[in-house]
CSV table of C-alpha atoms and ligand atoms in Angstrom, one decimal:
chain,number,residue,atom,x,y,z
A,1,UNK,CA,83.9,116.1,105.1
A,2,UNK,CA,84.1,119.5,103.9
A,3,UNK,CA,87.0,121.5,103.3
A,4,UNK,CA,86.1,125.0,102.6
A,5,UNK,CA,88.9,127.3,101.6
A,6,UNK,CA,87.6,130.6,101.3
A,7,UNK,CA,90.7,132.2,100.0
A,8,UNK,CA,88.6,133.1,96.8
A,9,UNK,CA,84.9,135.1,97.3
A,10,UNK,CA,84.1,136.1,94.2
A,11,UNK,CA,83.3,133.1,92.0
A,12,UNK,CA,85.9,131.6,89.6
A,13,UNK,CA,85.8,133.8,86.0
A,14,UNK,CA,87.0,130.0,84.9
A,15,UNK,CA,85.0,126.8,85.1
A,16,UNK,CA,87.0,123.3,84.2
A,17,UNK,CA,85.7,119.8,84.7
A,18,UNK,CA,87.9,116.9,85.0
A,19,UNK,CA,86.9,113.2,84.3
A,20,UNK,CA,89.1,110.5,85.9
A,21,UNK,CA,88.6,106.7,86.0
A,22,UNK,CA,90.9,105.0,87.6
A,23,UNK,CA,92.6,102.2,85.6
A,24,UNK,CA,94.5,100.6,88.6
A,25,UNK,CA,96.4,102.1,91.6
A,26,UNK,CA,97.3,105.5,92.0
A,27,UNK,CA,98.3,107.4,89.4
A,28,UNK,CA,95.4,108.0,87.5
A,29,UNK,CA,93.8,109.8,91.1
A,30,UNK,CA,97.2,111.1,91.9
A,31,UNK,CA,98.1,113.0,88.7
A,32,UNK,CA,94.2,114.2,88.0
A,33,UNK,CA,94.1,115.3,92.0
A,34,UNK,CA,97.4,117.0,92.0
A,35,UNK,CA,96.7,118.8,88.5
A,36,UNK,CA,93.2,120.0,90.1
A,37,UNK,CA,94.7,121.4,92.9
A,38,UNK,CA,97.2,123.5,91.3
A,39,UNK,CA,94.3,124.8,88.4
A,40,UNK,CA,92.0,125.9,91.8
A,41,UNK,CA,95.1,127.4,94.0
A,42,UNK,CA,97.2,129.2,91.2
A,43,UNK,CA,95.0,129.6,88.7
A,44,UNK,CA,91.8,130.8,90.2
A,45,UNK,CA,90.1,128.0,88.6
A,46,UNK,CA,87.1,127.0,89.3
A,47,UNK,CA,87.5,122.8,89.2
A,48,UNK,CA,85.2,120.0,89.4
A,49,UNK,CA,86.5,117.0,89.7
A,50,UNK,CA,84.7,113.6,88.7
A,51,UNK,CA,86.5,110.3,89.8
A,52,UNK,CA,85.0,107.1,89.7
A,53,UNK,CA,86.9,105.3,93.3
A,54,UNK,CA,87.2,107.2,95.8
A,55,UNK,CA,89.0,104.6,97.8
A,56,UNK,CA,92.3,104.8,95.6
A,57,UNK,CA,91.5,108.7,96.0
A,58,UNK,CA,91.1,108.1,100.2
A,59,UNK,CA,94.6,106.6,100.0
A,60,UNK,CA,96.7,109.7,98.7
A,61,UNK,CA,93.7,112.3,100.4
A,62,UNK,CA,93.0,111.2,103.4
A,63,UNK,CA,90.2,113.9,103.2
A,64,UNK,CA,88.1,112.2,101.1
A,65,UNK,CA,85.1,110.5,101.9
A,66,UNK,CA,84.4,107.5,100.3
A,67,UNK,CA,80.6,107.4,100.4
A,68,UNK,CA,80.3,111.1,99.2
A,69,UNK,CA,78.2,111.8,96.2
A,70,UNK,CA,79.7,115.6,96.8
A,71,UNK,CA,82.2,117.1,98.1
A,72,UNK,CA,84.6,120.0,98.7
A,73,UNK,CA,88.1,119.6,99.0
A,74,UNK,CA,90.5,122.1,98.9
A,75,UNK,CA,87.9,124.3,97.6
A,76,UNK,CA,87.8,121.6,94.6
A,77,UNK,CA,84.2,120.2,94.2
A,78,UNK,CA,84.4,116.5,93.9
A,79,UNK,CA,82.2,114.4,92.5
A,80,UNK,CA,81.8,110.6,92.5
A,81,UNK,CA,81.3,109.5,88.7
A,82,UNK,CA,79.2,106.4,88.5
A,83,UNK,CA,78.5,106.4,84.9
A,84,UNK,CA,75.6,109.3,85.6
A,85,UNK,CA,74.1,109.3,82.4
A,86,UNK,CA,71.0,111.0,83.6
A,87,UNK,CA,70.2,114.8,82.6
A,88,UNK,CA,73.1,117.2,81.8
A,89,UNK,CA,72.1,120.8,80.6
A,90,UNK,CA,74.2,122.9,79.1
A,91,UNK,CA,74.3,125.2,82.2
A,92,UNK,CA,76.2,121.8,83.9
A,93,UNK,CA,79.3,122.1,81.3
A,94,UNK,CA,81.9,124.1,82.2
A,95,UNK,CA,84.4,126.2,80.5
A,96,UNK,CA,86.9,123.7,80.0
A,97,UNK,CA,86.0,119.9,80.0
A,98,UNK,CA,89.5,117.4,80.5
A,99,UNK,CA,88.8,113.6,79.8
A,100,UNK,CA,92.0,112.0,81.6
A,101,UNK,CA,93.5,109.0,79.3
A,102,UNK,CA,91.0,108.9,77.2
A,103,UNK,CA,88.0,108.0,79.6
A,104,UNK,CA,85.3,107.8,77.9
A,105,UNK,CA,82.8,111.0,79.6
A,106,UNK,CA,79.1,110.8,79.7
A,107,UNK,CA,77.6,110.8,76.2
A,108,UNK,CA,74.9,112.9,77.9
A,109,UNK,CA,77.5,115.6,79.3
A,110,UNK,CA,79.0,115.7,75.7
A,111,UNK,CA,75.6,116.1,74.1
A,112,UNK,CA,75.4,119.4,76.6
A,113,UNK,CA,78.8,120.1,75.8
A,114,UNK,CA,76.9,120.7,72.0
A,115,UNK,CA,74.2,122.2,72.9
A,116,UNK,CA,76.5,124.8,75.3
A,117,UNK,CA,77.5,128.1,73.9
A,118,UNK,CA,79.6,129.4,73.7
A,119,UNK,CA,81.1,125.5,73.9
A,120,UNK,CA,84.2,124.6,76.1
A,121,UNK,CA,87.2,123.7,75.4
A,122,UNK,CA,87.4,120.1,75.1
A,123,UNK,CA,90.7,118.4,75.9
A,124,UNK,CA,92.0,114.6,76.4
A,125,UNK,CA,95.4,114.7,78.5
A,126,UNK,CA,97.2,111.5,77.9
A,127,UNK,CA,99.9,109.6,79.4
A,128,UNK,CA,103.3,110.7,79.5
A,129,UNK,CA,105.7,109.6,77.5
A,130,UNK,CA,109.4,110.6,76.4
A,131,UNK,CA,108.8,109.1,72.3
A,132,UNK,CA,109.4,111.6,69.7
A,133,UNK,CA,106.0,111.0,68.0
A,134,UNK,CA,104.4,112.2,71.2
A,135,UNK,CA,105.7,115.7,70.0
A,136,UNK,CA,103.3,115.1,66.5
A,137,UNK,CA,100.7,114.6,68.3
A,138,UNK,CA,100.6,117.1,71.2
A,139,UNK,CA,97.4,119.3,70.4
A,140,UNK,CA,96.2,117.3,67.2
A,141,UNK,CA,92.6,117.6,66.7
A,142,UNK,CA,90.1,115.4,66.5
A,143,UNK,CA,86.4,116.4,65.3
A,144,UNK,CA,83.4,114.4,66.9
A,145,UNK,CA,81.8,112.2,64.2
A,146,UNK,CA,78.3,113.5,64.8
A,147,UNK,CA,77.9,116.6,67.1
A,148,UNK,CA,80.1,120.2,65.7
A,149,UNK,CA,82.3,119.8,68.8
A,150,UNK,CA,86.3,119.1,68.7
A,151,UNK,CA,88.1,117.3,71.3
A,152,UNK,CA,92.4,118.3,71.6
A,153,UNK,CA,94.7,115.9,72.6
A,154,UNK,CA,97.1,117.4,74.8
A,155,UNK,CA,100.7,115.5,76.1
A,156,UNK,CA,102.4,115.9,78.6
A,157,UNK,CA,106.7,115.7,78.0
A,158,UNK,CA,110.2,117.1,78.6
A,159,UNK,CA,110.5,119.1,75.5
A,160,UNK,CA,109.2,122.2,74.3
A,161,UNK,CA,107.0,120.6,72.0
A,162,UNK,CA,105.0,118.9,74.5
A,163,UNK,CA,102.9,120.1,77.2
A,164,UNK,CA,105.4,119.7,79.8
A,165,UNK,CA,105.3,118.6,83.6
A,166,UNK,CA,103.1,119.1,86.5
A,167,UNK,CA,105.0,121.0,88.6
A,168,UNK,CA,103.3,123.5,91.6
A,169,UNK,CA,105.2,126.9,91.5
A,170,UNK,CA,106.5,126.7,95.1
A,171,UNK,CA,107.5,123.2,95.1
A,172,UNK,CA,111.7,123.6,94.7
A,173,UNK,CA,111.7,126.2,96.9
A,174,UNK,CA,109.7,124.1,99.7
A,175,UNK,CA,112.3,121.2,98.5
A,176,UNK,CA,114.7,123.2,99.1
A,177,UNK,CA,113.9,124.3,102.5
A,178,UNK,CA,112.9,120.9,103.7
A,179,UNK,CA,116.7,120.0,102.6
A,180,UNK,CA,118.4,122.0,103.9
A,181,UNK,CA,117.0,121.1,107.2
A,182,UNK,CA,118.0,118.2,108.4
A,183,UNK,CA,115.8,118.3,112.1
A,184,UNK,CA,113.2,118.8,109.9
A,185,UNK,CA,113.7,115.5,107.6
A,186,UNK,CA,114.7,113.6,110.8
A,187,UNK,CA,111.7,114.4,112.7
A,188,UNK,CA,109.4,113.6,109.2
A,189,UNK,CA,111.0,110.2,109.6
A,190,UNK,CA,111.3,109.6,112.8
A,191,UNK,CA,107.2,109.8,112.9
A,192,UNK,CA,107.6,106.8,110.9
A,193,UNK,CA,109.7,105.4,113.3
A,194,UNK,CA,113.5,105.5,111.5
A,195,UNK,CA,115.8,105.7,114.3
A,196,UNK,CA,118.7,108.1,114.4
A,197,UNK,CA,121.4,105.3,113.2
A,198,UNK,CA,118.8,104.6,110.1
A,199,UNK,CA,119.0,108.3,109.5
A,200,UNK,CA,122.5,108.6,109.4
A,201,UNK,CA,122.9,105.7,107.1
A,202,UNK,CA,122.4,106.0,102.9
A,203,UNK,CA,118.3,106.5,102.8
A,204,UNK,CA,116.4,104.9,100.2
A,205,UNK,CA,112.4,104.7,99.2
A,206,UNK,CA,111.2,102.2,97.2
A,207,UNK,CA,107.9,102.1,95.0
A,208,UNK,CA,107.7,99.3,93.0
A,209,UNK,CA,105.7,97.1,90.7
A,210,UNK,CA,105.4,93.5,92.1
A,211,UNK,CA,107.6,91.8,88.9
A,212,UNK,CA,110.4,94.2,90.6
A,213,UNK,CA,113.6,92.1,91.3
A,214,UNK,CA,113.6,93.4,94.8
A,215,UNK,CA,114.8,90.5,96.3
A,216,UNK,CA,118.2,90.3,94.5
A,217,UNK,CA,118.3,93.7,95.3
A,218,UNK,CA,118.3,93.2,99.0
A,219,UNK,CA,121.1,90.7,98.7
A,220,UNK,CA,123.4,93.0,97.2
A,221,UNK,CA,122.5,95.8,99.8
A,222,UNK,CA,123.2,93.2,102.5
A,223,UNK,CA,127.1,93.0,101.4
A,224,UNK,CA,127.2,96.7,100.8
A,225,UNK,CA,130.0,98.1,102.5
A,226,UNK,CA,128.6,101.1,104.0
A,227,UNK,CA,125.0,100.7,106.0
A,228,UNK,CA,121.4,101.4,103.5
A,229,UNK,CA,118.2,101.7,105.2
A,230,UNK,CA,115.5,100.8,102.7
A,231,UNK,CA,112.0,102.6,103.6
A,232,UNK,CA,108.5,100.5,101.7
A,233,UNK,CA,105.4,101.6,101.9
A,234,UNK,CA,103.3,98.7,102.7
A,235,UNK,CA,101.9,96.3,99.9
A,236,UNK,CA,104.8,97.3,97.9
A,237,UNK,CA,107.7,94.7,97.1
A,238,UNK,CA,105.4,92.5,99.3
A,239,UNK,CA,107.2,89.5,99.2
A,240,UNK,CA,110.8,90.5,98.9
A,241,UNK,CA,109.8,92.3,101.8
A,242,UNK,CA,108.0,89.6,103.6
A,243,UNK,CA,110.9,87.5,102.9
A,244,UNK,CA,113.4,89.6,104.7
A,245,UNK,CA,111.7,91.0,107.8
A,246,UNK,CA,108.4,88.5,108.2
A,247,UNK,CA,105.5,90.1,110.0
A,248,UNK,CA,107.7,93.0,111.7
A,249,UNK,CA,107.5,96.1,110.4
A,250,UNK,CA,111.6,96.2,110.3
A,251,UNK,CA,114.9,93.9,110.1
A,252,UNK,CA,118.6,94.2,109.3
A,253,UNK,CA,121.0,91.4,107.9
A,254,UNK,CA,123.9,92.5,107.2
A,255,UNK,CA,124.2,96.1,106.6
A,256,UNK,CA,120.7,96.2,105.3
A,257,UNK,CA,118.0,97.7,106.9
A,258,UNK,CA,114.1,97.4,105.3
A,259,UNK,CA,111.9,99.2,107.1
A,260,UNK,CA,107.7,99.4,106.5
A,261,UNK,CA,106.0,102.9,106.1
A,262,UNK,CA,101.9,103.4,105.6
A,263,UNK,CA,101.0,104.5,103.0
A,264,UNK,CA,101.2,108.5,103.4
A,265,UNK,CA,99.2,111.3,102.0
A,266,UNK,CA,100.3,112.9,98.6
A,267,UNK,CA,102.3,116.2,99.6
A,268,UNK,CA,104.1,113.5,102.4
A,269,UNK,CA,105.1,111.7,99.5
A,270,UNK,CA,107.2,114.6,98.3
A,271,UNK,CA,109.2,115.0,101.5
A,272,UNK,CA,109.5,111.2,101.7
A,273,UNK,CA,111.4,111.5,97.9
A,274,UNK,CA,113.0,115.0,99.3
A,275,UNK,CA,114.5,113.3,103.2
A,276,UNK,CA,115.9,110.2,101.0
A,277,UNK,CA,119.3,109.7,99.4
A,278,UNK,CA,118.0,107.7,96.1
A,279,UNK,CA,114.5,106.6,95.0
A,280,UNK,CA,112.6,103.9,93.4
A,281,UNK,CA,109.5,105.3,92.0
A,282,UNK,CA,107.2,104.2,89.5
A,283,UNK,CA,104.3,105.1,86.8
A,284,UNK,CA,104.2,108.3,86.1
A,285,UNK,CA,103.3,110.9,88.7
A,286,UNK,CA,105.8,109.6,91.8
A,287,UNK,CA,108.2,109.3,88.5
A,288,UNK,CA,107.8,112.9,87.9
A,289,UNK,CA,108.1,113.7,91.7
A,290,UNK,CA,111.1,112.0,91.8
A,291,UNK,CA,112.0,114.7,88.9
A,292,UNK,CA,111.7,117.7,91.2
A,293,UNK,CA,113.3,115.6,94.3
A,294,UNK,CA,116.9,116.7,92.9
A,295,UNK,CA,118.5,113.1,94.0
A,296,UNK,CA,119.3,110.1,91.8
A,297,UNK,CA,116.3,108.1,91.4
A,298,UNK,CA,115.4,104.8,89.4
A,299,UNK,CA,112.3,104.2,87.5
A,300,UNK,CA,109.9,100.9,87.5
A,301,UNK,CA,108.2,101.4,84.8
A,302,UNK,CA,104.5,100.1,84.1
A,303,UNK,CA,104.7,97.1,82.5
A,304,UNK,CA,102.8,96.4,79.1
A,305,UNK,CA,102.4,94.0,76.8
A,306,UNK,CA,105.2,92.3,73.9
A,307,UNK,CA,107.6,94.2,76.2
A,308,UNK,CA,106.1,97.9,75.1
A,309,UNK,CA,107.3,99.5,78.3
A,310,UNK,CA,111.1,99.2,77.4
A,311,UNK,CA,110.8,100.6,74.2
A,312,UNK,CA,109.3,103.7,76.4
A,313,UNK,CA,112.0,103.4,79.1
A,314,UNK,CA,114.9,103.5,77.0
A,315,UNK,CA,113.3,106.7,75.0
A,316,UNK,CA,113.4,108.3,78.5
A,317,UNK,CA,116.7,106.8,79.2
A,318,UNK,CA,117.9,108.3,75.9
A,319,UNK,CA,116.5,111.7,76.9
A,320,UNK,CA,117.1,112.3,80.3
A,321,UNK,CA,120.6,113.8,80.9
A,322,UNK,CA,121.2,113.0,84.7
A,323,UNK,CA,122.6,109.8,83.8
A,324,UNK,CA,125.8,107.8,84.2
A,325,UNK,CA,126.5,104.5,82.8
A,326,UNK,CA,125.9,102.8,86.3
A,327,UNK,CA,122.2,104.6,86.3
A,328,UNK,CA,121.7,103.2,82.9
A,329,UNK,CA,122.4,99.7,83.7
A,330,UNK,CA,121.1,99.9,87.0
A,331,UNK,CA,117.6,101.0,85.4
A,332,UNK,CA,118.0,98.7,82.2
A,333,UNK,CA,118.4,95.6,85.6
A,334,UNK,CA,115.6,97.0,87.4
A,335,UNK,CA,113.2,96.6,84.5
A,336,UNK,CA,114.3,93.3,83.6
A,337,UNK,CA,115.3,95.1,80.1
A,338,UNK,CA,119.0,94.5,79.6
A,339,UNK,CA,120.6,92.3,78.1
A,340,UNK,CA,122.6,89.9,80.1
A,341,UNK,CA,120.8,88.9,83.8
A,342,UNK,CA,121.2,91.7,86.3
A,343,UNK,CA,123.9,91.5,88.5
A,344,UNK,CA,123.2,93.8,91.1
A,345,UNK,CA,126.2,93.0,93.4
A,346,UNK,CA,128.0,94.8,90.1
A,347,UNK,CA,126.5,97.2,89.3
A,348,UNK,CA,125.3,98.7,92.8
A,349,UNK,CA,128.9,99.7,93.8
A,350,UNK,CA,129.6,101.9,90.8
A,351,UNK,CA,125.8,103.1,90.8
A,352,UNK,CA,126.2,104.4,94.4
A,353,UNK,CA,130.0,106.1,93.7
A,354,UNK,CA,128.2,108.1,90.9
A,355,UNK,CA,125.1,109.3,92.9
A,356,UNK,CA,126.5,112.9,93.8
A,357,UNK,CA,127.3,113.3,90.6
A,358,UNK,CA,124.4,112.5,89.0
A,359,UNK,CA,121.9,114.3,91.7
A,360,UNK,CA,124.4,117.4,90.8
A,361,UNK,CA,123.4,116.7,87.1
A,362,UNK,CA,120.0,116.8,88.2
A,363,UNK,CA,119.5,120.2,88.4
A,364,UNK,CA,120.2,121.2,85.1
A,365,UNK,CA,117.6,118.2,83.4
A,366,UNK,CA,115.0,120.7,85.8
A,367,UNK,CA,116.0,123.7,83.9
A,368,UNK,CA,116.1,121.6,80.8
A,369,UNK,CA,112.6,120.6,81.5
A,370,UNK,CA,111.1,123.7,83.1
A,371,UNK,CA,112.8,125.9,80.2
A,372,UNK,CA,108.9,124.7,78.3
A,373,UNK,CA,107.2,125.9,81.9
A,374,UNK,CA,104.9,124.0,83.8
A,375,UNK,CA,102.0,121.5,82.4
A,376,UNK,CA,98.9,123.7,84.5
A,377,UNK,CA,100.5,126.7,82.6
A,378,UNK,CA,100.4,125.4,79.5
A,379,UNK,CA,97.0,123.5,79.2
A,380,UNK,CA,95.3,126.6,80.3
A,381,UNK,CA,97.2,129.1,77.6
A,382,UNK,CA,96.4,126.6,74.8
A,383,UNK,CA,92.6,126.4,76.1
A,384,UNK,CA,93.0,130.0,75.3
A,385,UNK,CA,94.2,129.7,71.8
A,386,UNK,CA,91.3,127.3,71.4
A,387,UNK,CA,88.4,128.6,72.7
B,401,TRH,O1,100.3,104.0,91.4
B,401,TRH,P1,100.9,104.0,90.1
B,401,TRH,O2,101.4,102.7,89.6
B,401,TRH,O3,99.9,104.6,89.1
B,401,TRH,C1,99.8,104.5,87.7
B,401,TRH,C2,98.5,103.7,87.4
B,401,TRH,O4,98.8,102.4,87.5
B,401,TRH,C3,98.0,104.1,86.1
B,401,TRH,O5,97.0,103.3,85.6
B,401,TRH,C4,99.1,104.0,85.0
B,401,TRH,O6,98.6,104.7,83.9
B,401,TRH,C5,100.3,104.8,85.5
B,401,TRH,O7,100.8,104.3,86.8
B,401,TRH,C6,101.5,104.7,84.5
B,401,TRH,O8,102.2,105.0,90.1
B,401,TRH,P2,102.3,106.6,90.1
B,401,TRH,O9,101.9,107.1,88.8
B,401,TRH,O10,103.6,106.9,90.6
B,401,TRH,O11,101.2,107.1,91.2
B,401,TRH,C7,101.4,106.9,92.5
B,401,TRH,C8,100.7,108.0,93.3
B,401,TRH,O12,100.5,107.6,94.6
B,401,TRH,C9,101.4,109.3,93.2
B,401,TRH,O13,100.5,110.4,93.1
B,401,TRH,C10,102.1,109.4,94.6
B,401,TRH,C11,101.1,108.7,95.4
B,401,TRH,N1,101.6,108.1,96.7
B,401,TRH,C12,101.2,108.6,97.9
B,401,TRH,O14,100.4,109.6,97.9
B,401,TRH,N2,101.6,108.0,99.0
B,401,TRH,C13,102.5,107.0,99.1
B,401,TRH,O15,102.8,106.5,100.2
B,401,TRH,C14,102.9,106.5,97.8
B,401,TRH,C15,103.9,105.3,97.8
B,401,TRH,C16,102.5,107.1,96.6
């Protein structure tokens, strides 16, 4: 399929490539994807973008075609990397070459990169992270052992000595619209079939990793005293989920409600975390969405080995100044990371009296964060200082 946008007829000034491989799921695809949109559409950039499944990319895009060697999406040339190692020339390299979490590009592309002049920029965006040593290494150096060519690490973070956030420049105000419209968000959710009662109840989405205690989450929602309508996307939580509605694709016991969604396209996402009252997201990029959704949300974060991941959650925790002591332990429960066993029955009530306040607080963590401007922004004006 091919998406021409024609918005831009003379060719871009800028060329950037960007490697992906995707490690597992989503947000590998879904953070490379969204940042190549936003270089092309507010930039002017002119982006290539190499991924190595497009089936994980097909599940976020629904554009893409999965048996494609080349395509153009969004005016965004993509191109399926199956470990080409064949000929690159020096004409192939672009301006500005991003390897995403330290994937490991063609050694033949970086030979061209060498032989390229004047040669690109040469950057590896990592993972984000809210540790303080991320801030020593955000644009560190590192020279290539054999060929005269230096790659830059760059970090994304919430302070101002990190790269920042991805964040598209109309995206509050289209939150913001989308919110304060409330046919609009009943009629986005009533395509997914929530019913008028479900939309009138306390709203919740919930992404997940499998070791999620869902389950004992459900309970507690069952006894809450006010009615929650829980809205999965399929696979996730799969057999909490399978545990309380069986094959349907909804149930309620109690004043619980779970209710199955497909698995929607990227920018639907958004409004999904924009129409609901509190989210569960996970990883990185639906974390960061959650971010800009302006309502409580709790992160699952991606587990790692000897326990890693709490040592990264609580650094976040410790950061992030939208929090109450209810969101605290309510995040420390859902990571299996506090102390004592999680009682959710406990800690839900508080959690849920504290959610206006803490969606209030919410906006000022968005200034805190945006006060460093936006992660596009800020990878293409240190190119500039590099280059
Ligand atoms: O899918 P994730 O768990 O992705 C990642 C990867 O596992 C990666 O290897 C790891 O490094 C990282 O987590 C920490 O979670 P994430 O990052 O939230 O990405 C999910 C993407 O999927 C995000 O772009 C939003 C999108 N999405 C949709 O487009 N539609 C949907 O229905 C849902 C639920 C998500």
């Amino acid at each position: 399929m091919d998406h021409q946008n024609t918005h831009l007829e003379t060719p871009p000034a800028t060329s950037l490539a960007l490697f992906c491989k995707v490690v597992d799921n989503y947000g590998d695809i879904g953070i490379c994807w969204r940042l190549a949109r936003q270089l092309e559409q507010e930039h002017g950039i002119g982006v290539t973008l190499w991924v190595d499944d497009l089936r994980s990319f097909q599940r976020i895009c629904p554009e893409v075609a999965i048996d494609c060697e080349t395509q153009k999406i969004a005016n965004i040339t993509v191109r399926h990397w199956r470990d080409q190692d064949g000929a690159f020339s020096a004409d192939d390299v672009a301006d500005i070459v991003i390897e995403f979490f330290a994937c490991d590009i063609p050694p033949a592309y970086i030979a061209a990169m060498a032989q390229r002049s004047p040669q690109p920029v040469w950057l590896n965006l990592e993972g984000l992270s809210a540790e303080e040593w991320v801030e020593g290494c955000h644009t560190l150096s590192s020279p290539h052992p054999q060929m005269s060519l230096t790659k830059y690490f760059f970090f994304p973070g919430f302070t101002g000595k990190t790269g920042g956030l991805l964040l598209e420049s109309a995206l509050l105000q289209q939150r913001e619209a989308f919110q304060q419209d409330p046919a609009a968000m009943a009629a986005f959710l009533e395509h997914f079939g929530v019913t008028a009662t479900e939309f009138a109840s306390l709203k919740v989405s919930l992404f997940c990793y499998p070791e999620a205690p869902a389950a004992a989450l459900f309970e507690a929602w069952q006894h809450s005293d006010a009615a929650i309508t829980c809205l999965v996307p399929e696979g996730v939580a799969a057999s909490a989920v399978e545990a309380f509605l069986g094959r349907g694709a909804s149930a309620t016991r109690g004043a619980l409600t779970v209710r199955v969604l497909p698995f929607i396209p990227q920018p639907d996402y958004d409004k999904l975390l924009w129409a609901c009252d509190l989210n569960f997201v996970r990883g990185e990029d639906s974390f960061v969405r959650a971010q800009w959704a302006g309502k409580p949300f709790i992160w699952h974060i991606y587990p790692q080995d000897k326990d890693l991941h709490h040592v990264k959650l609580n650094a976040f925790l410790r950061r992030y100044s939208a929090k109450t002591d209810s969101l605290v332990a309510l995040s420390l429960a859902w990571n299996a990371a506090a102390d004592e066993s999680a009682d959710f029955a406990q800690i839900w009530p508080s959690f849920k009296a504290d959610m206006p306040k803490i969606a209030t607080m919410s906006t000022d963590w968005q200034h805190q964060v945006l006060a460093n401007g936006d992660l596009a922004s800020n990878l293409l004006k240190f190119a500039e200082t590099v280059r």
